[in-house]
mmCIF file of C-alpha atoms and ligand atoms in Angstrom:
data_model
loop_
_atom_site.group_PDB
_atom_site.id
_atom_site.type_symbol
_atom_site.label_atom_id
_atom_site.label_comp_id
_atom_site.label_asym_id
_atom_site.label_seq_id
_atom_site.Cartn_x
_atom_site.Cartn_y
_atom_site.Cartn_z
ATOM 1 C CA UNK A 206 -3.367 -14.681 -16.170
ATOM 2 C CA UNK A 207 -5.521 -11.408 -15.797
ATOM 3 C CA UNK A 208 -5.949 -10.602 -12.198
ATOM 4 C CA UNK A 209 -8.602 -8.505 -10.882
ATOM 5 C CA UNK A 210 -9.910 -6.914 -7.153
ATOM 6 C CA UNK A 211 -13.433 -7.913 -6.092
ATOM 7 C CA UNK A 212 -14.585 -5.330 -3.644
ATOM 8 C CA UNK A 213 -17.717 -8.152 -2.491
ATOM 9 C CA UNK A 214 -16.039 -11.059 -0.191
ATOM 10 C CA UNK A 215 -14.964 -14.207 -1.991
ATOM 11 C CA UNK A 216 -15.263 -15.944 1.137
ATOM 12 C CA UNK A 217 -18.276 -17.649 0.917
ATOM 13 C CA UNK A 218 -17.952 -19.316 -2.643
ATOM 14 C CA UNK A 219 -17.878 -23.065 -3.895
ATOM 15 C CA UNK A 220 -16.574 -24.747 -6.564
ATOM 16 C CA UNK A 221 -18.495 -24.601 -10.057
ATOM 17 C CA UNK A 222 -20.997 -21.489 -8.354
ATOM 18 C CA UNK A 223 -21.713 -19.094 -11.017
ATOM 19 C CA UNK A 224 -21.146 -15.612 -10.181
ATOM 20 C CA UNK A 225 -22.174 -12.358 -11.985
ATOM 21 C CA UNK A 226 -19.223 -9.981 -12.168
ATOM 22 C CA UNK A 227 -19.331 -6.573 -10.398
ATOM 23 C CA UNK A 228 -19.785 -4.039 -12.628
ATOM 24 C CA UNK A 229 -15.990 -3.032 -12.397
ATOM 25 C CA UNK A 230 -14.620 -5.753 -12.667
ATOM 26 C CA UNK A 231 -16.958 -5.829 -16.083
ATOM 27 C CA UNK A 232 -15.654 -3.168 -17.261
ATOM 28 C CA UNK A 233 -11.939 -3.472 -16.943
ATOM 29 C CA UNK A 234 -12.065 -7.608 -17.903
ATOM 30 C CA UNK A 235 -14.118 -7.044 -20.715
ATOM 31 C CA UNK A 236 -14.054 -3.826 -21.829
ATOM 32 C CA UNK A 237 -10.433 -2.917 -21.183
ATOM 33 C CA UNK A 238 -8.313 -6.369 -21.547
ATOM 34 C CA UNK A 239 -10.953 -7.891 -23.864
ATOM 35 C CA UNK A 240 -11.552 -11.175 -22.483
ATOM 36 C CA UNK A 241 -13.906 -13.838 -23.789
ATOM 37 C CA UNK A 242 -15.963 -16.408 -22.959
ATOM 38 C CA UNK A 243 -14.246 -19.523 -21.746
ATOM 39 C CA UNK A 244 -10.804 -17.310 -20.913
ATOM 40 C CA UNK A 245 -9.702 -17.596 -17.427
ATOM 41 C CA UNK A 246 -8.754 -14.943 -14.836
ATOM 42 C CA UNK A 247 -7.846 -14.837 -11.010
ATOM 43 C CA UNK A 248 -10.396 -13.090 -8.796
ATOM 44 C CA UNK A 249 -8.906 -11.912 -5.262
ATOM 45 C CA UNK A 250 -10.806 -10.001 -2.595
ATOM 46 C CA UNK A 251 -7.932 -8.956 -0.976
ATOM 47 C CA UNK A 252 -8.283 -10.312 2.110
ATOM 48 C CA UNK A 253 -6.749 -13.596 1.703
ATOM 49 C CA UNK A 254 -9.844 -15.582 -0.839
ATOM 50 C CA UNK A 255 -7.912 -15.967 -4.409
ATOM 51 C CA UNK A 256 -9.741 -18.065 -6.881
ATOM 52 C CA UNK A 257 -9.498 -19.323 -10.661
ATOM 53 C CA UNK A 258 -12.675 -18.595 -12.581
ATOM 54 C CA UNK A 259 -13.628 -18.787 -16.157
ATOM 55 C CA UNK A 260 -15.568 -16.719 -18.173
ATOM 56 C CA UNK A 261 -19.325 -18.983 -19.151
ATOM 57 C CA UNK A 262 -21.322 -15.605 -20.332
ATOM 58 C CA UNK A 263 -21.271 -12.234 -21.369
ATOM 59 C CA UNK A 264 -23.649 -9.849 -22.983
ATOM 60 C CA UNK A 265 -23.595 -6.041 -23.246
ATOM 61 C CA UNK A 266 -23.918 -4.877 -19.021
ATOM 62 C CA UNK A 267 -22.701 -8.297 -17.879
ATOM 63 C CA UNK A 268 -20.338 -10.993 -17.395
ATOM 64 C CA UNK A 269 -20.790 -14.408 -15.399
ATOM 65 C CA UNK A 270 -18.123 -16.674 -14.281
ATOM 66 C CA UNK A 271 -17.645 -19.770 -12.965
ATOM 67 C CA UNK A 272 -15.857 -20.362 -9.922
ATOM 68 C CA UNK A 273 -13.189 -23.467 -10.880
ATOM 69 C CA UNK A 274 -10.878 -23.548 -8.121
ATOM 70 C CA UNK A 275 -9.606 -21.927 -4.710
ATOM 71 C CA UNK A 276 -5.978 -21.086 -4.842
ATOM 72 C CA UNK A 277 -3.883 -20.980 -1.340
ATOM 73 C CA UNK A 278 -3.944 -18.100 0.508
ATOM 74 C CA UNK A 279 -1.327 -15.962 0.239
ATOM 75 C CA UNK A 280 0.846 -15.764 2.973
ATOM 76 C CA UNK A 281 1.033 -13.115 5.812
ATOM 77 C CA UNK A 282 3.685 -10.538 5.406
ATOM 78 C CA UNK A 283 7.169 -12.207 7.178
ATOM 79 C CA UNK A 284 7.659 -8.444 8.607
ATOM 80 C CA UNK A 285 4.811 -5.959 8.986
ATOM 81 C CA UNK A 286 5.795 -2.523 7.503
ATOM 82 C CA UNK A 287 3.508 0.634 7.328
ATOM 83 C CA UNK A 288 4.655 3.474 5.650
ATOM 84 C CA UNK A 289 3.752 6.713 7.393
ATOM 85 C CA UNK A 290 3.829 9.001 4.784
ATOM 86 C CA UNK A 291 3.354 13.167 4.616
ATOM 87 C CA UNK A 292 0.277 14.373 1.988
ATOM 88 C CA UNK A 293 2.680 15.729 -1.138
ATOM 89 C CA UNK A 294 1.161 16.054 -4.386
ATOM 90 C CA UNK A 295 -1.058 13.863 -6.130
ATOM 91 C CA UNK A 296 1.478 12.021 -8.739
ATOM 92 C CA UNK A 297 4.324 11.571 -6.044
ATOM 93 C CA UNK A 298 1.772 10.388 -3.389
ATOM 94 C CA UNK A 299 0.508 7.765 -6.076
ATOM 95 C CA UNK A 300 3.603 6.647 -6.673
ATOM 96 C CA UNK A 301 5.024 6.095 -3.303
ATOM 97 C CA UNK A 302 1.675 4.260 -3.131
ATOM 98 C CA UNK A 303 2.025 1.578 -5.775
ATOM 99 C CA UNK A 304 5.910 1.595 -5.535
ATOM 100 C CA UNK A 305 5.237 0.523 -1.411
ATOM 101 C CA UNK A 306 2.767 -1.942 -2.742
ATOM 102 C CA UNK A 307 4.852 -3.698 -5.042
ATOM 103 C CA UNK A 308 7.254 -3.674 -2.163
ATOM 104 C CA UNK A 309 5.499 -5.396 0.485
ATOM 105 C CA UNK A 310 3.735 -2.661 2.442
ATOM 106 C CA UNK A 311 0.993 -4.228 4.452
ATOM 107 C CA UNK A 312 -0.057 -0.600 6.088
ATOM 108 C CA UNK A 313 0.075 3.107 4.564
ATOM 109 C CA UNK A 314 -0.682 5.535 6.878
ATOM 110 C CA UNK A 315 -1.082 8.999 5.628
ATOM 111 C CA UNK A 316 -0.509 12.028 7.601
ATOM 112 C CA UNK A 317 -0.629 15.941 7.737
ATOM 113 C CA UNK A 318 2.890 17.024 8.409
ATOM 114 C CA UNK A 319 3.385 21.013 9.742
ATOM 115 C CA UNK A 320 5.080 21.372 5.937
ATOM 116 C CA UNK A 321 2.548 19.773 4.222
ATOM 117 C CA UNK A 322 1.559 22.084 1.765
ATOM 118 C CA UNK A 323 -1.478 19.779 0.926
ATOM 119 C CA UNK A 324 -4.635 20.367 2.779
ATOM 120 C CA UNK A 325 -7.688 18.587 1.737
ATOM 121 C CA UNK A 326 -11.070 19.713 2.714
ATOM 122 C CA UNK A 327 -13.220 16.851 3.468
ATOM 123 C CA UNK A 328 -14.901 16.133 0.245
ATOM 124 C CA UNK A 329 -11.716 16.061 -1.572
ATOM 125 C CA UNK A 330 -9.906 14.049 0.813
ATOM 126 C CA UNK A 331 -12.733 11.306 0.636
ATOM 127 C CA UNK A 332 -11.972 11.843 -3.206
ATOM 128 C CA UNK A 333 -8.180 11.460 -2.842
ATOM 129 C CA UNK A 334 -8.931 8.597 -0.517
ATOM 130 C CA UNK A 335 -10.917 6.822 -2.981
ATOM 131 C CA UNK A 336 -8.229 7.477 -5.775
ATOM 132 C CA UNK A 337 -5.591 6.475 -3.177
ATOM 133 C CA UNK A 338 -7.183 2.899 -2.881
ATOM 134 C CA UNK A 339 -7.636 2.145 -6.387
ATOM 135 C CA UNK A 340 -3.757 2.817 -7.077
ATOM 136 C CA UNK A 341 -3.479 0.215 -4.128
ATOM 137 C CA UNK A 342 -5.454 -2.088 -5.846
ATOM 138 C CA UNK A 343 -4.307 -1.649 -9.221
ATOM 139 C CA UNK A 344 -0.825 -2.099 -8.208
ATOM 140 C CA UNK A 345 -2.044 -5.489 -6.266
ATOM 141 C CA UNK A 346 -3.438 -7.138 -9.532
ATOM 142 C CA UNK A 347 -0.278 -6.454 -11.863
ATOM 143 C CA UNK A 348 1.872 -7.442 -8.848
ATOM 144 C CA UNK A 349 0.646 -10.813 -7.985
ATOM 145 C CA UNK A 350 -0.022 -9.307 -3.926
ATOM 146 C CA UNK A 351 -3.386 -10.746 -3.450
ATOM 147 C CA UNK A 352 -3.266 -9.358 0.497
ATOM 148 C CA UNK A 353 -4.426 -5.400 0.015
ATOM 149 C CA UNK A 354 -2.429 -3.398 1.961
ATOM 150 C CA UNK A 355 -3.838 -1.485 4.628
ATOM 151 C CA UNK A 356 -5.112 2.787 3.781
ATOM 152 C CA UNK A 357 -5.956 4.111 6.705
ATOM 153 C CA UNK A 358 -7.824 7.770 6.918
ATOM 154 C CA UNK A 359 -5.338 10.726 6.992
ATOM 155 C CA UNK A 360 -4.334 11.418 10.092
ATOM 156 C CA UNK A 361 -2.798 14.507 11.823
ATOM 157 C CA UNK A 362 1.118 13.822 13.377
ATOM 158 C CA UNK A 363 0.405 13.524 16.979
ATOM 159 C CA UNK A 364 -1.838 10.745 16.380
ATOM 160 C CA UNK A 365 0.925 9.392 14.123
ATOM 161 C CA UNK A 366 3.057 9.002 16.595
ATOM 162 C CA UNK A 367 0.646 7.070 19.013
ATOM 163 C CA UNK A 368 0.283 4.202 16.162
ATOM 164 C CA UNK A 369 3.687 2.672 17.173
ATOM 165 C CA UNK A 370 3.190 -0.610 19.729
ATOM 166 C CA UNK A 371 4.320 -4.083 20.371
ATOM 167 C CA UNK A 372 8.100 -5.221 19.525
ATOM 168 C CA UNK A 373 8.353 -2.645 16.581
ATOM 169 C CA UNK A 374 10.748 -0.348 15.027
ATOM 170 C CA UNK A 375 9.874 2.923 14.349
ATOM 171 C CA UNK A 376 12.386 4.934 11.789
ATOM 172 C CA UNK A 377 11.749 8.498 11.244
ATOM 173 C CA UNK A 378 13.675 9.017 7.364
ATOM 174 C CA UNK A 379 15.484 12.595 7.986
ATOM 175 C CA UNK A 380 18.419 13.798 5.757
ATOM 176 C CA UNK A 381 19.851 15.358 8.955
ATOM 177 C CA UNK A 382 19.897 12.910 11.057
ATOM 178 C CA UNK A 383 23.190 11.186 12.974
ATOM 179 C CA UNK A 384 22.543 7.571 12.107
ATOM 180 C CA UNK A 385 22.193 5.899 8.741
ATOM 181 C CA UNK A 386 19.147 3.375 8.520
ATOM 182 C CA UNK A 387 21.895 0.738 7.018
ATOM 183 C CA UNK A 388 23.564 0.918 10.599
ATOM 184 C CA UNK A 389 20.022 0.865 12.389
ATOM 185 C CA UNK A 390 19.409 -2.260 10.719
ATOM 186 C CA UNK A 391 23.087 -3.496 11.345
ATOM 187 C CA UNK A 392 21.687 -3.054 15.131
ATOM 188 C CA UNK A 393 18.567 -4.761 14.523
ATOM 189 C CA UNK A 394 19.323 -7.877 12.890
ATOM 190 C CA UNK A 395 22.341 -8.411 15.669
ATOM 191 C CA UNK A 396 20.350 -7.583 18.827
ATOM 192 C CA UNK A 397 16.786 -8.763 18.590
ATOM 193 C CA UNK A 398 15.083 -8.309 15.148
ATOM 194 C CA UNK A 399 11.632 -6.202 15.346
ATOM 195 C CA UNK A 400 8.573 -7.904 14.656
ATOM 196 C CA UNK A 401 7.148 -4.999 12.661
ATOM 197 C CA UNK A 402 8.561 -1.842 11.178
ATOM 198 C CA UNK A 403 6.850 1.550 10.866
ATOM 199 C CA UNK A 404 8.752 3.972 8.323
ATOM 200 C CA UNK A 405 7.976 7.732 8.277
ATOM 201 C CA UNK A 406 8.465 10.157 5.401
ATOM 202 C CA UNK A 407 8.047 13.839 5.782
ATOM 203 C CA UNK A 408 6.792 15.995 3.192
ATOM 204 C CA UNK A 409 8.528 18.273 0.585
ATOM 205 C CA UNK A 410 9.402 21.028 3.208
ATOM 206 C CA UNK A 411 11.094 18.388 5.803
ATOM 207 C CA UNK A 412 9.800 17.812 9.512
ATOM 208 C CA UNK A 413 9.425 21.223 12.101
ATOM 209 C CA UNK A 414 11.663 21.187 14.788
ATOM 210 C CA UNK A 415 8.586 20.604 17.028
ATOM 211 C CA UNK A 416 8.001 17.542 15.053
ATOM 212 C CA UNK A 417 11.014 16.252 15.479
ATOM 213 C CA UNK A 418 11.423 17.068 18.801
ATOM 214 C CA UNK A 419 8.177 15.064 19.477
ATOM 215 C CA UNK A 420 9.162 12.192 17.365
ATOM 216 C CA UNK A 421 12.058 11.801 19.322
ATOM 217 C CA UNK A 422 10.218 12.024 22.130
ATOM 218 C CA UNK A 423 7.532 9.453 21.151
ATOM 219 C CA UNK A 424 10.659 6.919 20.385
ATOM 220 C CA UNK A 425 10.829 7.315 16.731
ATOM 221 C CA UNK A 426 14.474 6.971 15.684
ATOM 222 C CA UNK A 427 15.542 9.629 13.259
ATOM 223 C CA UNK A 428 17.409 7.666 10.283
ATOM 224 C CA UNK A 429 19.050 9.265 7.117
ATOM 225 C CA UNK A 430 19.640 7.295 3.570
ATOM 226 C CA UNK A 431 23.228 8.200 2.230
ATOM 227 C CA UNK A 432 24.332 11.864 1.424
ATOM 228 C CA UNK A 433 21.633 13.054 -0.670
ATOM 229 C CA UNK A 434 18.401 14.751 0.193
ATOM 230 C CA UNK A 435 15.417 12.573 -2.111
ATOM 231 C CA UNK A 436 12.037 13.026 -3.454
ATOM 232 C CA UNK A 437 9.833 11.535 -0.323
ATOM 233 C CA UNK A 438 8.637 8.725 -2.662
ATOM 234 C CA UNK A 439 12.150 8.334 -3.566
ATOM 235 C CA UNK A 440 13.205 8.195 0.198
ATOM 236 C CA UNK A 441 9.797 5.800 0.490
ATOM 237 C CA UNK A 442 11.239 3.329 -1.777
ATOM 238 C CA UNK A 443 14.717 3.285 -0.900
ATOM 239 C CA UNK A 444 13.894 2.882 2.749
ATOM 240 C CA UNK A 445 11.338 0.000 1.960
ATOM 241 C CA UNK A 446 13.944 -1.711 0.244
ATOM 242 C CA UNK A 447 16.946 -1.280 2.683
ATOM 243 C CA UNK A 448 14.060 -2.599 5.187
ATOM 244 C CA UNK A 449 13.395 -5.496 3.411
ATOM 245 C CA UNK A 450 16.843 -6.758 2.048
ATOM 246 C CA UNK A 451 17.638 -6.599 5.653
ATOM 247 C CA UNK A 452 14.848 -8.096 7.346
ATOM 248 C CA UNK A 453 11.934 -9.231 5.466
ATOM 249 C CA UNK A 454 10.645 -10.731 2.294
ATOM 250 C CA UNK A 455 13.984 -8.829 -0.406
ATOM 251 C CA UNK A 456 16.213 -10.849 1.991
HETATM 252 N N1 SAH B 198 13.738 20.259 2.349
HETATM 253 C C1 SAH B 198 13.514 19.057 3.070
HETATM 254 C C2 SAH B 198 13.583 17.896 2.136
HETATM 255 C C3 SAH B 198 12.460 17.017 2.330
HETATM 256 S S1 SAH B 198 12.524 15.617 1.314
HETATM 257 C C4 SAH B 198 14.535 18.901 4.167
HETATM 258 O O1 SAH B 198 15.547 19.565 4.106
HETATM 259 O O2 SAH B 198 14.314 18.098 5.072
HETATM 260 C C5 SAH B 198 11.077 14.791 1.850
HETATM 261 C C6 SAH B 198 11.300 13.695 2.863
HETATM 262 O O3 SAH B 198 12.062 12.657 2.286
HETATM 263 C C7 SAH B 198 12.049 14.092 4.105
HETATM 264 O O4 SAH B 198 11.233 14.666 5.078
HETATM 265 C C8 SAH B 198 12.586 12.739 4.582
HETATM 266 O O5 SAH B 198 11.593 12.029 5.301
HETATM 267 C C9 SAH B 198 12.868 12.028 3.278
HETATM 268 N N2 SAH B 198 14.276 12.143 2.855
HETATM 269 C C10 SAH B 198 14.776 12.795 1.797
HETATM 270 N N3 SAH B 198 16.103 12.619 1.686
HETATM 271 C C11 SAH B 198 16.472 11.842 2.710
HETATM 272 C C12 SAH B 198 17.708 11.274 3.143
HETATM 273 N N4 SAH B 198 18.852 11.499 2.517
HETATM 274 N N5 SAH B 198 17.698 10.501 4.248
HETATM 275 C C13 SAH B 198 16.556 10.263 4.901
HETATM 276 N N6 SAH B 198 15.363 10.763 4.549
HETATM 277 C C14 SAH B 198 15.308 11.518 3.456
#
């Protein structure tokens, strides 16, 4: 069944209320996937309110639906993960983006790395913020995730490193460094399982040696991923994965 974001809260509807689609939800339901009157889709506004509704009306700006029935909420992530990830270039950002999503991300936090060659002035990194969500939300309605994940503002590295607290791992994905993130989760799961995991991934031109000397500093364990050096949204994905075969929701 057709899924599809509502930016307005769902929280306040009843069964059989009558609700006028927002306009892009319009658009991409009737416009785009051609549904009908009487067809059925799942509205979720991402924040835990999922319901059935069908389709009673639509003319040429419009479309109303009724509200049929409340689904369960989804459930809350079994382990937290936020991807910290460096500002590369649009396509590979957008697809570390929906490839987290579809993985379980509940948090992406991007940052400005010293390498990043990507520096957005502020109108243009409102823009890329904006485009940043709706890959986040497109990814949530073919995926089923009806929990959005988290996008928070870009921020610079030091503040990255401040983000980390509570009974949480924090792996820092370098091709250099001593430890493999399969052993670090060896560790984990024997001595006392984190209850959230923050993952960082540097940009195209690696971490400074300042940065990593700070990271270390700030706690973050540096972790590599086998012998090769990957794309970051490679090394995004992989690392997600690893993370949740071994302690989450792949397990
Ligand atoms: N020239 C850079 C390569 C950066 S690749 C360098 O030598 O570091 C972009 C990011 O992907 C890296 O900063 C790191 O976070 C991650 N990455 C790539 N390959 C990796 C590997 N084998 N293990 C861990 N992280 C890796």
């Amino acid at each position: 069944m057709p899924r599809f974001f509502s930016e307005t809260s769902l929280a306040a509807i009843t069964p059989g209320q009558e609700i006028c689609l927002p306009d892009a939800i319009f658009h991409h339901a009737v416009r785009v996937r051609r549904l009908k009157s009487g067809d059925d889709c799942i509205l979720f506004d991402g924040d835990g309110n999922v319901w059935r509704v069908t389709l009673t009306g639509i003319d040429k700006r419009r479309a109303f639906v009724r509200a049929e029935n409340q689904m369960p909420p989804p459930p809350p992530p079994s382990l937290p993960i936020t991807l910290a990830l460096a500002i590369t270039a649009v396509d590979r950002m957008d697809w570390a983006l929906q490839k987290g999503t579809e993985l379980g991300v509940a948090a992406f936090l991007p940052f400005y790395g010293e390498h990043s060659n990507a520096r957005l002035s502020d109108a243009r990194q409102e823009r890329r913020f904006e485009h940043w969500q709706a890959v986040i939300i497109g990814a949530c309605e073919q995926c089923g995730q009806n929990r959005l994940p988290r996008l928070s503002p870009p921020v610079p590295f030091d503040t990255l490193l401040n983000t980390v607290t509570g009974e949480a791992a924090a792996w820092r994905l370098d091709a250099d460094a001593s430890q493999t993130l399969a052993a670090a989760l060896q560790n984990a799961r024997t001595l006392s399982p984190p209850e959230q995991v923050f993952l960082m991934v540097g940009p195209e031109g690696g971490f400074a040696p300042n940065e990593v000397r700070a990271a270390d500093a700030a706690g973050w364990q540096a972790v590599r991923l086998g012998p090769r050096i990957l794309r970051a949204e490679t090394a995004a994905a992989a690392a997600i994965t690893l993370v949740q075969a071994a302690l989450g929701d792949l397990a």
